C-alpha cells in the first residue's frame, strides 16, 4: 500500500501513528498549564495582601491554610477523573470528553486572570473539572491507537509521557519568570493562553484521530453502560451490600473524628467501591473478572508508588532548601531547579527505558507490565537510600552534597518510567472495553490518593525526623515491590495472556517505513 493511499488516521511518523503526536502535543500544553499554575498556587495564596510592585497582591493566607487547600486541590484534580471517565464511557466517548475538558480548562485558567476571590475559587473548580474530563480520557485514547497485541503500544505511552514532562519542564522554567516580571495574574493568564494552543492543536488534528475515542453505538441494551442499574442491583446482593454498609459507617466515623472533607471523600470512595464490586459481578466471563482483579491489585502499587514519589515537592524540596550544599562553581543552584530534574531525566531516558523492555520482551525474557511496575517501585525505593546517605552526611558535617539528590531523582525517574506509562498502557490492555475510561479514572484517583498519603508522610517528618521517613520509605517500598514479584506468576495467570502475544505488527508498518 502506498503512503498516499492511507487515510490520515492510518499514517505513521517514526513508526508510530500520527494521532499519537496530536495527543502528545495536546497533553503537553495541558500539562504546561496545569504544572505552571500549580507551581505558583501556594506562593500566590501566601503572598501578602499588601502586594508588591511587580507581582501584585496575594491572598495573604497562612502557609498552613495554603498547603491544606493545595493538598485537597492536587488530590481532587485526579479523583475527579473517575466521573470524567464515567461520562466518557456512558455518554459522550473519550474524544468529546477531551474536547470539553480542554474548553473548560481554557475557561478556568481564563477566570484565574481576574483578581477577585470568587474568580479564584471558580477558576480552581473549573480546572478540576477540566482535568477530570481530559486527563483520563486522553490517556485511554492513546491506547485506542493500537490494535490488540501491538508491541508499539508501551513505547507509544512512553513517548506520550515525554509530552507530559516536556509540558511540565517548560512550565516550571517559564511561569516563574513571567510572574516575577509581570505579576501573578499574568502567570495564570499564560497557563490559559497555552491551554488555548492545546485546544487548537487538538481540534486541528481530528483527522488523525478519526478511529479513536468515539462513543460506541450500542445496539444491544445489555451492552449499554448503566450505573443506575448496577447500583440498583447492589440492593439485591447481600454480601456487597454488607461491605458497602461497613464502608459507609467508616465514612461517618471519619467525618466525626477527622473533618467533613475526609468524610465526603470516604463516602465518594465507598460509592466507587460499590460500583466496582457490581461491575465485577456483572462481567460476563471469568477472564474479564480475573483481569479486573489484577488491575485493582496493581492500583495498590500505584498508591504506594505515588505516596513515596511525591515527597519530591514536599519533604525533599524542603531538605534541598535547608540542608543541602547547593554551591556549584561559586554559584548557588536555586532550590526550585531541582524540581526540573525529574522532567529532564524523563525526557532523556523515556524511550531508552521503553526500548530496553521491548528488547527484553522480544528475546522472550520477563517484561510483563506487572513485573515492570514492581521493579519501578523497587528502583524508586532505592532512590530513598541516597536520601538516607544525605541525612547521614548532614548529621556528620552540617550539610550534604547535591549529588545525593541528583541520584535520588534519577532513581525516582527510572522507577517512574517503569511504572507510570506502563500502568497507563496496561489499563488499556486489561480493562473491559465499555469501562475503559472509568478504569483509567480509578488509576488517576489512586495516584491522587498517593499524593495525599505523600503529604501526610511528609508532615510526619517533623515528629519522626527525616532519617526515619526516608529509611522507612526505602524499606517499605522494596518489600512491597519484592512481594509483588513473588506473586507475579499467579497474578500473570489472572491476566489470561493479555500480554503474551505482543509482536511487531508487520506488513503495513514496514511498507510505510519504506515509502
Ligand atoms: N506526572 C504525571 C502526570 O502529570 C503523573 C500523574 C499521576 O499519575 N498522578 O501526568
Short mmCIF file of C-alpha atoms and ligand atoms in Angstrom, two decimals:
data_model
loop_
_atom_site.label_atom_id
_atom_site.label_comp_id
_atom_site.label_asym_id
_atom_site.label_seq_id
_atom_site.Cartn_x
_atom_site.Cartn_y
_atom_site.Cartn_z
CA UNK A 1 0.00 0.00 0.00
CA UNK A 2 1.48 3.38 -0.83
CA UNK A 3 1.58 6.12 1.78
CA UNK A 4 -0.84 8.31 -0.17
CA UNK A 5 -3.45 5.54 -0.27
CA UNK A 6 -3.60 5.61 3.52
CA UNK A 7 -6.30 7.53 5.34
CA UNK A 8 -4.89 10.27 7.62
CA UNK A 9 -5.54 8.26 10.79
CA UNK A 10 -3.54 5.34 9.38
CA UNK A 11 -0.45 7.40 8.64
CA UNK A 12 2.67 6.99 10.74
CA UNK A 13 5.65 9.06 11.78
CA UNK A 14 8.77 7.47 13.29
CA UNK A 15 6.94 4.16 13.38
CA UNK A 16 4.02 5.47 15.46
CA UNK A 17 0.52 6.60 14.39
CA UNK A 18 0.42 10.37 13.76
CA UNK A 19 -2.52 10.57 16.14
CA UNK A 20 -0.05 9.89 18.94
CA UNK A 21 1.72 13.17 18.25
CA UNK A 22 -1.57 15.09 18.24
CA UNK A 23 -2.36 13.67 21.66
CA UNK A 24 1.25 14.25 22.72
CA UNK A 25 1.02 17.97 21.91
CA UNK A 26 -2.44 18.42 23.41
CA UNK A 27 -1.31 16.79 26.65
CA UNK A 28 1.95 18.74 26.59
CA UNK A 29 0.12 22.08 26.56
CA UNK A 30 -2.43 20.86 29.09
CA UNK A 31 0.34 19.77 31.48
CA UNK A 32 2.14 23.08 30.90
CA UNK A 33 -0.95 24.93 32.07
CA UNK A 34 -1.55 22.51 34.96
CA UNK A 35 2.00 22.47 36.33
CA UNK A 36 2.57 26.14 35.57
CA UNK A 37 -0.46 27.15 37.60
CA UNK A 38 0.36 24.61 40.32
CA UNK A 39 3.88 25.99 40.66
CA UNK A 40 2.64 29.44 41.67
CA UNK A 41 -0.52 28.45 43.52
CA UNK A 42 0.87 28.19 47.07
CA UNK A 43 3.09 31.20 46.56
CA UNK A 44 0.10 33.27 45.42
CA UNK A 45 -2.06 32.16 48.34
CA UNK A 46 0.61 33.02 50.89
CA UNK A 47 1.74 36.29 49.28
CA UNK A 48 0.83 39.40 51.21
CA UNK A 49 -2.43 41.22 50.59
CA UNK A 50 -0.45 44.45 50.57
CA UNK A 51 1.21 43.21 47.43
CA UNK A 52 4.45 44.24 45.85
CA UNK A 53 5.04 46.50 42.89
CA UNK A 54 5.65 43.77 40.38
CA UNK A 55 3.65 40.71 41.28
CA UNK A 56 0.56 42.44 42.68
CA UNK A 57 -1.46 41.41 45.72
CA UNK A 58 -1.62 37.86 47.01
CA UNK A 59 -4.30 36.26 49.17
CA UNK A 60 -2.40 36.67 52.47
CA UNK A 61 -3.16 33.17 53.76
CA UNK A 62 -1.01 31.35 56.32
CA UNK A 63 1.13 28.59 54.85
CA UNK A 64 -0.92 26.03 56.76
CA UNK A 65 -4.12 27.25 55.11
CA UNK A 66 -2.47 27.38 51.71
CA UNK A 67 -0.98 23.89 52.00
CA UNK A 68 -4.32 22.46 53.13
CA UNK A 69 -6.07 23.84 50.05
CA UNK A 70 -3.16 22.75 47.86
CA UNK A 71 -3.37 19.18 49.25
CA UNK A 72 -7.08 18.95 48.52
CA UNK A 73 -6.72 20.56 45.13
CA UNK A 74 -3.95 18.22 43.91
CA UNK A 75 -5.94 15.22 45.11
CA UNK A 76 -9.33 16.33 43.76
CA UNK A 77 -7.93 17.06 40.36
CA UNK A 78 -7.20 13.33 40.00
CA UNK A 79 -10.14 11.93 41.99
CA UNK A 80 -12.50 13.74 39.65
CA UNK A 81 -11.02 11.63 36.84
CA UNK A 82 -13.45 8.90 37.94
CA UNK A 83 -16.60 10.82 36.98
CA UNK A 84 -14.63 12.13 33.99
CA UNK A 85 -14.08 8.57 32.81
CA UNK A 86 -17.67 7.56 33.58
CA UNK A 87 -19.07 10.39 31.48
CA UNK A 88 -16.94 9.27 28.54
CA UNK A 89 -17.91 5.60 28.85
CA UNK A 90 -21.60 6.25 29.27
CA UNK A 91 -22.40 9.41 27.38
CA UNK A 92 -20.02 11.06 25.01
CA UNK A 93 -16.94 8.93 24.36
CA UNK A 94 -13.37 9.94 25.11
CA UNK A 95 -12.84 12.20 22.14
CA UNK A 96 -15.60 14.64 23.05
CA UNK A 97 -14.73 14.40 26.75
CA UNK A 98 -11.20 15.60 25.96
CA UNK A 99 -12.61 18.42 23.84
CA UNK A 100 -15.00 19.62 26.56
CA UNK A 101 -12.27 19.21 29.18
CA UNK A 102 -9.93 21.39 27.13
CA UNK A 103 -12.59 24.09 26.68
CA UNK A 104 -13.38 24.09 30.43
CA UNK A 105 -9.66 24.36 31.17
CA UNK A 106 -9.34 27.41 28.92
CA UNK A 107 -12.26 28.99 30.80
CA UNK A 108 -10.81 28.03 34.20
CA UNK A 109 -7.38 29.45 33.54
CA UNK A 110 -9.03 32.48 31.95
CA UNK A 111 -11.11 33.17 35.06
CA UNK A 112 -7.97 32.94 37.20
CA UNK A 113 -6.66 36.03 35.45
CA UNK A 114 -9.28 38.04 37.36
CA UNK A 115 -8.25 39.21 40.81
CA UNK A 116 -11.47 38.63 42.80
CA UNK A 117 -11.67 35.83 45.32
CA UNK A 118 -14.77 34.35 43.66
CA UNK A 119 -12.75 34.10 40.47
CA UNK A 120 -10.02 32.25 42.35
CA UNK A 121 -12.37 29.54 43.61
CA UNK A 122 -14.34 29.35 40.36
CA UNK A 123 -11.14 29.07 38.36
CA UNK A 124 -9.80 26.26 40.54
CA UNK A 125 -13.14 24.45 40.35
CA UNK A 126 -13.17 24.69 36.55
CA UNK A 127 -9.58 23.45 36.33
CA UNK A 128 -10.50 20.44 38.48
CA UNK A 129 -13.46 19.65 36.21
CA UNK A 130 -11.45 20.21 33.04
CA UNK A 131 -8.54 17.98 34.09
CA UNK A 132 -11.06 15.36 35.26
CA UNK A 133 -12.57 15.22 31.78
CA UNK A 134 -9.36 15.50 29.82
CA UNK A 135 -6.66 13.58 31.66
CA UNK A 136 -8.06 10.02 31.92
CA UNK A 137 -9.69 10.15 28.52
CA UNK A 138 -6.73 11.39 26.54
CA UNK A 139 -4.71 8.55 28.08
CA UNK A 140 -7.33 5.98 27.06
CA UNK A 141 -7.29 7.45 23.54
CA UNK A 142 -3.56 6.76 23.28
CA UNK A 143 -4.34 3.09 23.90
CA UNK A 144 -7.04 3.24 21.23
CA UNK A 145 -4.43 4.00 18.58
CA UNK A 146 -3.09 0.44 18.74
CA UNK A 147 -4.55 -2.93 17.88
CA UNK A 148 -4.51 -5.63 20.49
CA UNK A 149 -1.10 -7.25 20.68
CA UNK A 150 0.75 -4.35 19.04
CA UNK A 151 4.13 -4.19 20.73
CA UNK A 152 4.44 -0.46 19.92
CA UNK A 153 1.77 0.37 22.49
CA UNK A 154 4.11 0.55 25.51
CA UNK A 155 6.59 2.65 23.59
CA UNK A 156 3.75 4.89 22.41
CA UNK A 157 2.80 5.54 26.02
CA UNK A 158 6.42 6.35 26.85
CA UNK A 159 6.51 8.90 24.03
CA UNK A 160 3.22 10.35 25.30
CA UNK A 161 4.82 10.54 28.74
CA UNK A 162 7.63 12.63 27.31
CA UNK A 163 4.96 15.11 26.16
CA UNK A 164 3.61 15.28 29.70
CA UNK A 165 7.02 16.06 31.09
CA UNK A 166 8.06 18.44 28.36
CA UNK A 167 4.99 20.48 29.32
CA UNK A 168 5.86 20.34 32.98
CA UNK A 169 9.52 21.22 32.38
CA UNK A 170 8.71 24.21 30.19
CA UNK A 171 6.12 25.39 32.72
CA UNK A 172 8.48 25.27 35.68
CA UNK A 173 11.12 27.12 33.69
CA UNK A 174 8.88 29.83 32.19
CA UNK A 175 5.94 30.57 34.51
CA UNK A 176 8.12 31.64 37.46
CA UNK A 177 9.96 34.14 35.26
CA UNK A 178 6.70 35.58 33.89
CA UNK A 179 5.30 36.02 37.41
CA UNK A 180 8.47 37.73 38.60
CA UNK A 181 8.26 40.18 35.68
CA UNK A 182 4.56 40.73 35.11
CA UNK A 183 2.71 39.56 38.21
CA UNK A 184 0.61 36.65 39.46
CA UNK A 185 -2.27 37.01 37.09
CA UNK A 186 -0.01 37.13 34.05
CA UNK A 187 1.26 33.73 35.20
CA UNK A 188 -2.29 32.40 35.41
CA UNK A 189 -3.05 34.01 32.06
CA UNK A 190 -0.07 32.34 30.42
CA UNK A 191 -1.42 28.97 31.55
CA UNK A 192 -4.70 29.91 29.85
CA UNK A 193 -3.08 31.01 26.58
CA UNK A 194 -1.10 27.80 26.46
CA UNK A 195 -4.24 25.76 27.02
CA UNK A 196 -5.85 27.52 24.06
CA UNK A 197 -2.88 26.28 21.98
CA UNK A 198 -3.61 22.77 23.23
CA UNK A 199 -7.24 23.10 22.21
CA UNK A 200 -6.41 24.42 18.73
CA UNK A 201 -3.92 21.62 18.23
CA UNK A 202 -6.49 19.02 19.29
CA UNK A 203 -9.22 20.37 17.04
CA UNK A 204 -6.79 20.73 14.14
CA UNK A 205 -5.58 17.15 14.50
CA UNK A 206 -9.00 15.49 14.47
CA UNK A 207 -8.48 13.81 11.11
CA UNK A 208 -5.65 11.77 12.61
CA UNK A 209 -7.92 10.63 15.43
CA UNK A 210 -10.87 9.52 13.36
CA UNK A 211 -10.86 5.97 14.71
CA UNK A 212 -10.25 6.57 18.41
CA UNK A 213 -12.28 7.76 21.35
CA UNK A 214 -15.68 7.58 19.67
CA UNK A 215 -18.67 6.71 21.76
CA UNK A 216 -19.65 3.23 20.63
CA UNK A 217 -23.11 2.90 19.11
CA UNK A 218 -24.86 0.39 21.33
CA UNK A 219 -27.43 -1.77 19.63
CA UNK A 220 -27.98 -4.23 22.44
CA UNK A 221 -29.44 -2.93 25.72
CA UNK A 222 -27.23 -5.42 27.58
CA UNK A 223 -24.12 -3.70 26.28
CA UNK A 224 -25.12 -0.26 27.43
CA UNK A 225 -23.27 1.15 30.42
CA UNK A 226 -25.84 1.75 33.14
CA UNK A 227 -24.53 2.85 36.50
CA UNK A 228 -28.09 3.23 37.79
CA UNK A 229 -28.84 -0.42 37.06
CA UNK A 230 -25.62 -1.53 38.74
CA UNK A 231 -26.45 0.43 41.89
CA UNK A 232 -29.99 -0.95 41.72
CA UNK A 233 -28.63 -4.48 41.77
CA UNK A 234 -26.49 -3.67 44.79
CA UNK A 235 -29.60 -3.64 46.96
CA UNK A 236 -30.28 -7.23 45.97
CA UNK A 237 -26.78 -8.55 46.70
CA UNK A 238 -26.44 -9.15 50.45
CA UNK A 239 -22.65 -9.62 50.54
CA UNK A 240 -21.88 -6.48 48.54
CA UNK A 241 -24.47 -4.50 50.47
CA UNK A 242 -22.88 -5.50 53.78
CA UNK A 243 -19.42 -4.40 52.59
CA UNK A 244 -20.86 -1.11 51.35
CA UNK A 245 -22.68 -0.64 54.69
CA UNK A 246 -19.44 -1.11 56.62
CA UNK A 247 -17.68 1.41 54.38
CA UNK A 248 -20.49 3.95 54.84
CA UNK A 249 -20.26 3.60 58.62
CA UNK A 250 -16.47 4.04 58.38
CA UNK A 251 -17.06 7.22 56.36
CA UNK A 252 -19.24 8.68 59.11
CA UNK A 253 -16.65 7.75 61.72
CA UNK A 254 -14.09 9.57 59.56
CA UNK A 255 -16.47 12.53 59.38
CA UNK A 256 -16.79 12.61 63.15
CA UNK A 257 -13.12 12.18 64.08
CA UNK A 258 -11.44 13.95 61.19
CA UNK A 259 -13.46 16.52 59.31
CA UNK A 260 -16.24 16.80 56.77
CA UNK A 261 -13.81 16.87 53.87
CA UNK A 262 -12.46 13.43 54.73
CA UNK A 263 -15.98 12.17 55.45
CA UNK A 264 -17.16 13.22 51.99
CA UNK A 265 -14.07 11.72 50.40
CA UNK A 266 -14.66 8.37 52.13
CA UNK A 267 -18.32 8.42 51.09
CA UNK A 268 -17.37 9.08 47.50
CA UNK A 269 -14.78 6.28 47.56
CA UNK A 270 -17.40 3.98 49.08
CA UNK A 271 -19.76 4.72 46.21
CA UNK A 272 -16.97 3.89 43.75
CA UNK A 273 -16.01 0.71 45.63
CA UNK A 274 -19.65 -0.43 45.48
CA UNK A 275 -19.76 0.31 41.76
CA UNK A 276 -16.56 -1.65 41.13
CA UNK A 277 -17.93 -4.63 43.07
CA UNK A 278 -21.09 -4.58 40.99
CA UNK A 279 -19.16 -4.24 37.72
CA UNK A 280 -17.09 -7.26 38.78
CA UNK A 281 -20.24 -9.29 39.40
CA UNK A 282 -21.71 -8.33 36.06
CA UNK A 283 -18.67 -9.08 33.89
CA UNK A 284 -19.56 -11.88 31.50
CA UNK A 285 -16.57 -14.15 31.64
CA UNK A 286 -14.06 -15.33 34.23
CA UNK A 287 -11.28 -13.95 32.02
CA UNK A 288 -12.66 -10.40 32.35
CA UNK A 289 -13.29 -10.88 36.05
CA UNK A 290 -9.73 -12.06 36.69
CA UNK A 291 -8.24 -9.23 34.67
CA UNK A 292 -10.36 -6.75 36.59
CA UNK A 293 -8.98 -8.08 39.88
CA UNK A 294 -5.40 -7.83 38.62
CA UNK A 295 -5.99 -4.22 37.64
CA UNK A 296 -7.36 -3.36 41.06
CA UNK A 297 -4.42 -5.11 42.75
CA UNK A 298 -1.97 -3.20 40.57
CA UNK A 299 -3.57 0.03 41.81
CA UNK A 300 -2.20 -0.81 45.27
CA UNK A 301 1.25 -0.44 43.74
CA UNK A 302 0.12 2.85 42.21
CA UNK A 303 -0.95 4.33 45.55
CA UNK A 304 2.26 3.23 47.26
CA UNK A 305 4.42 4.45 44.41
CA UNK A 306 3.00 7.98 44.30
CA UNK A 307 2.81 8.14 48.10
CA UNK A 308 6.58 7.79 48.16
CA UNK A 309 7.46 9.55 44.92
CA UNK A 310 5.55 12.73 45.69
CA UNK A 311 7.91 13.57 48.56
CA UNK A 312 9.67 15.42 45.76
CA UNK A 313 7.53 18.54 46.02
CA UNK A 314 7.34 18.44 49.84
CA UNK A 315 9.90 16.92 52.17
CA UNK A 316 12.69 16.52 49.62
CA UNK A 317 12.13 20.06 48.45
CA UNK A 318 12.49 21.41 51.99
CA UNK A 319 15.52 19.20 52.52
CA UNK A 320 17.12 20.64 49.39
CA UNK A 321 16.42 24.15 50.57
CA UNK A 322 17.64 23.83 54.13
CA UNK A 323 20.20 21.05 54.41
CA UNK A 324 21.91 20.73 51.05
CA UNK A 325 25.09 22.42 49.97
CA UNK A 326 23.95 23.90 46.65
CA UNK A 327 27.14 25.70 45.67
CA UNK A 328 28.36 24.83 42.19
CA UNK A 329 31.49 26.59 40.91
CA UNK A 330 30.74 29.61 43.07
CA UNK A 331 27.05 29.76 42.11
CA UNK A 332 24.22 28.71 44.39
CA UNK A 333 21.84 26.46 42.48
CA UNK A 334 18.27 27.63 43.25
CA UNK A 335 16.18 25.03 45.12
CA UNK A 336 13.41 25.20 42.54
CA UNK A 337 15.76 23.94 39.81
CA UNK A 338 15.90 20.53 41.48
CA UNK A 339 12.20 20.19 40.68
CA UNK A 340 13.07 20.18 36.98
CA UNK A 341 15.43 17.19 37.32
CA UNK A 342 12.59 14.67 37.19
CA UNK A 343 11.06 16.02 33.98
CA UNK A 344 14.52 16.43 32.43
CA UNK A 345 15.52 12.85 33.23
CA UNK A 346 12.21 11.59 31.80
CA UNK A 347 12.82 13.32 28.52
CA UNK A 348 16.32 11.81 28.35
CA UNK A 349 15.52 8.29 29.46
CA UNK A 350 11.91 7.56 28.46
CA UNK A 351 12.48 5.97 25.07
CA UNK A 352 15.64 4.26 26.31
CA UNK A 353 13.82 2.51 29.15
CA UNK A 354 10.89 1.57 26.91
CA UNK A 355 13.31 0.29 24.25
CA UNK A 356 15.16 -1.87 26.79
CA UNK A 357 11.93 -3.50 27.93
CA UNK A 358 10.79 -4.09 24.36
CA UNK A 359 14.13 -5.76 23.51
CA UNK A 360 13.85 -7.93 26.58
CA UNK A 361 10.36 -8.95 25.61
CA UNK A 362 11.35 -9.83 22.04
CA UNK A 363 14.12 -12.02 23.46
CA UNK A 364 11.49 -13.85 25.50
CA UNK A 365 12.60 -12.52 28.91
CA UNK A 366 10.23 -11.40 31.65
CA UNK A 367 8.91 -7.95 30.76
CA UNK A 368 5.27 -8.04 31.79
CA UNK A 369 3.71 -4.81 32.97
CA UNK A 370 3.29 -6.15 36.49
CA UNK A 371 6.99 -7.02 36.64
CA UNK A 372 7.95 -3.59 35.35
CA UNK A 373 5.69 -1.88 37.86
CA UNK A 374 7.11 -3.89 40.77
CA UNK A 375 10.64 -3.12 39.57
CA UNK A 376 9.60 0.52 39.30
CA UNK A 377 8.65 0.59 42.97
CA UNK A 378 11.92 -1.06 43.98
CA UNK A 379 14.11 1.22 41.84
CA UNK A 380 12.26 4.30 43.10
CA UNK A 381 12.65 2.95 46.67
CA UNK A 382 16.41 2.75 46.18
CA UNK A 383 16.34 6.45 45.41
CA UNK A 384 15.43 6.98 49.07
CA UNK A 385 18.58 5.14 50.11
CA UNK A 386 20.53 8.09 48.69
CA UNK A 387 18.39 10.40 50.80
CA UNK A 388 19.32 8.30 53.84
CA UNK A 389 23.00 8.79 52.95
CA UNK A 390 22.33 12.51 52.55
CA UNK A 391 20.83 12.76 56.06
CA UNK A 392 23.76 10.79 57.48
CA UNK A 393 26.21 13.18 55.84
CA UNK A 394 24.25 16.15 57.11
CA UNK A 395 24.30 14.82 60.64
CA UNK A 396 28.06 14.38 60.45
CA UNK A 397 29.07 17.60 58.77
CA UNK A 398 26.17 20.05 58.89
CA UNK A 399 25.29 19.90 55.19
CA UNK A 400 25.02 17.28 52.49
CA UNK A 401 26.07 17.02 48.88
CA UNK A 402 23.74 17.82 45.97
CA UNK A 403 24.86 14.61 44.36
CA UNK A 404 22.61 12.58 46.67
CA UNK A 405 19.59 14.48 45.42
CA UNK A 406 20.57 14.09 41.79
CA UNK A 407 20.97 10.33 42.32
CA UNK A 408 17.70 10.13 44.25
CA UNK A 409 15.78 11.94 41.49
CA UNK A 410 17.48 9.80 38.84
CA UNK A 411 16.33 6.59 40.55
CA UNK A 412 12.88 8.06 41.16
CA UNK A 413 12.60 8.89 37.48
CA UNK A 414 13.74 5.47 36.24
CA UNK A 415 11.24 3.95 38.68
CA UNK A 416 8.51 6.27 37.41
CA UNK A 417 9.26 5.26 33.82
CA UNK A 418 8.93 1.59 34.77
CA UNK A 419 5.60 2.20 36.49
CA UNK A 420 3.64 5.17 35.28
CA UNK A 421 3.49 4.95 31.45
CA UNK A 422 3.45 1.18 31.80
CA UNK A 423 0.40 1.29 34.07
CA UNK A 424 -1.44 3.56 31.61
CA UNK A 425 -0.72 1.12 28.81
CA UNK A 426 -1.60 -1.91 30.97
CA UNK A 427 -5.03 -0.46 31.76
CA UNK A 428 -5.80 -0.06 28.08
CA UNK A 429 -4.90 -3.74 27.58
CA UNK A 430 -6.84 -5.17 30.50
CA UNK A 431 -9.89 -3.03 31.20
CA UNK A 432 -13.21 -4.24 29.80
CA UNK A 433 -13.80 -2.02 26.75
CA UNK A 434 -17.02 -0.46 27.98
CA UNK A 435 -15.42 0.57 31.29
CA UNK A 436 -12.04 1.55 29.83
CA UNK A 437 -12.26 5.23 30.79
CA UNK A 438 -13.69 4.54 34.23
CA UNK A 439 -10.72 2.27 34.99
CA UNK A 440 -8.34 4.95 33.77
CA UNK A 441 -10.14 7.33 36.12
CA UNK A 442 -9.66 4.90 39.00
CA UNK A 443 -5.94 4.77 38.16
CA UNK A 444 -5.64 8.55 38.39
CA UNK A 445 -7.73 8.61 41.54
CA UNK A 446 -5.30 6.09 43.05
CA UNK A 447 -2.41 8.36 42.18
CA UNK A 448 -4.39 11.24 43.74
CA UNK A 449 -4.73 9.24 46.94
CA UNK A 450 -0.99 8.58 46.73
CA UNK A 451 -0.44 12.34 46.63
CA UNK A 452 -2.46 12.74 49.79
CA UNK A 453 -0.53 9.93 51.52
CA UNK A 454 2.68 11.68 50.48
CA UNK A 455 1.55 14.89 52.17
CA UNK A 456 0.66 13.09 55.40
CA UNK A 457 4.00 11.24 55.39
CA UNK A 458 5.92 14.42 54.71
CA UNK A 459 4.21 16.22 57.58
CA UNK A 460 5.08 13.41 59.97
CA UNK A 461 8.79 14.10 59.37
CA UNK A 462 8.50 16.86 61.95
CA UNK A 463 7.73 14.16 64.56
CA UNK A 464 9.92 11.29 63.41
CA UNK A 465 12.76 13.06 61.61
CA UNK A 466 13.88 12.76 58.00
CA UNK A 467 16.10 9.76 58.56
CA UNK A 468 13.19 7.63 59.77
CA UNK A 469 10.91 8.73 56.92
CA UNK A 470 13.45 8.21 54.13
CA UNK A 471 14.72 4.90 55.56
CA UNK A 472 11.15 3.77 56.23
CA UNK A 473 10.07 4.50 52.66
CA UNK A 474 13.13 2.70 51.29
CA UNK A 475 12.48 -0.48 53.29
CA UNK A 476 8.71 -0.46 52.76
CA UNK A 477 8.78 0.10 49.01
CA UNK A 478 11.49 -2.51 48.41
CA UNK A 479 9.49 -5.05 50.42
CA UNK A 480 6.22 -4.29 48.61
CA UNK A 481 7.90 -4.44 45.18
CA UNK A 482 9.55 -7.73 46.21
CA UNK A 483 6.21 -9.16 47.35
CA UNK A 484 4.60 -8.35 44.01
CA UNK A 485 7.48 -10.07 42.22
CA UNK A 486 6.96 -13.12 44.44
CA UNK A 487 3.31 -13.38 43.44
CA UNK A 488 3.98 -12.46 39.84
CA UNK A 489 3.22 -15.92 38.44
CA UNK A 490 -0.31 -16.26 39.87
CA UNK A 491 -1.02 -12.62 39.04
CA UNK A 492 0.08 -13.11 35.45
CA UNK A 493 -2.06 -16.20 35.23
CA UNK A 494 -5.02 -13.99 36.10
CA UNK A 495 -4.29 -11.72 33.13
CA UNK A 496 -5.01 -14.73 30.87
CA UNK A 497 -2.21 -13.95 28.47
CA UNK A 498 -3.22 -10.33 27.87
CA UNK A 499 0.43 -9.52 27.14
CA UNK A 500 1.72 -12.85 25.89
CA UNK A 501 1.48 -12.39 22.17
CA UNK A 502 2.77 -8.89 21.73
CA UNK A 503 4.62 -8.60 18.47
CA UNK A 504 5.63 -6.19 15.80
CA UNK A 505 2.58 -5.53 13.65
CA UNK A 506 4.45 -6.19 10.44
CA UNK A 507 3.14 -5.67 6.94
CA UNK A 508 1.74 -2.14 6.96
CA UNK A 509 4.40 -0.70 9.18
CA UNK A 510 7.28 -1.93 7.04
CA UNK A 511 5.62 -0.69 3.85
CA UNK A 512 5.05 2.74 5.32
CA UNK A 513 8.61 2.94 6.55
CA UNK A 514 9.84 2.14 3.04
CA UNK A 515 7.71 4.74 1.30
N1 LIG B 1 3.39 13.37 36.31
C1 LIG B 1 2.37 12.60 35.67
C2 LIG B 1 1.34 13.49 35.00
O1 LIG B 1 1.21 14.63 35.30
C3 LIG B 1 1.74 11.64 36.62
C4 LIG B 1 0.43 11.99 37.15
C5 LIG B 1 -0.20 10.95 38.00
O2 LIG B 1 -0.38 9.79 37.61
N2 LIG B 1 -0.55 11.30 39.19
O3 LIG B 1 0.66 13.04 34.15
#
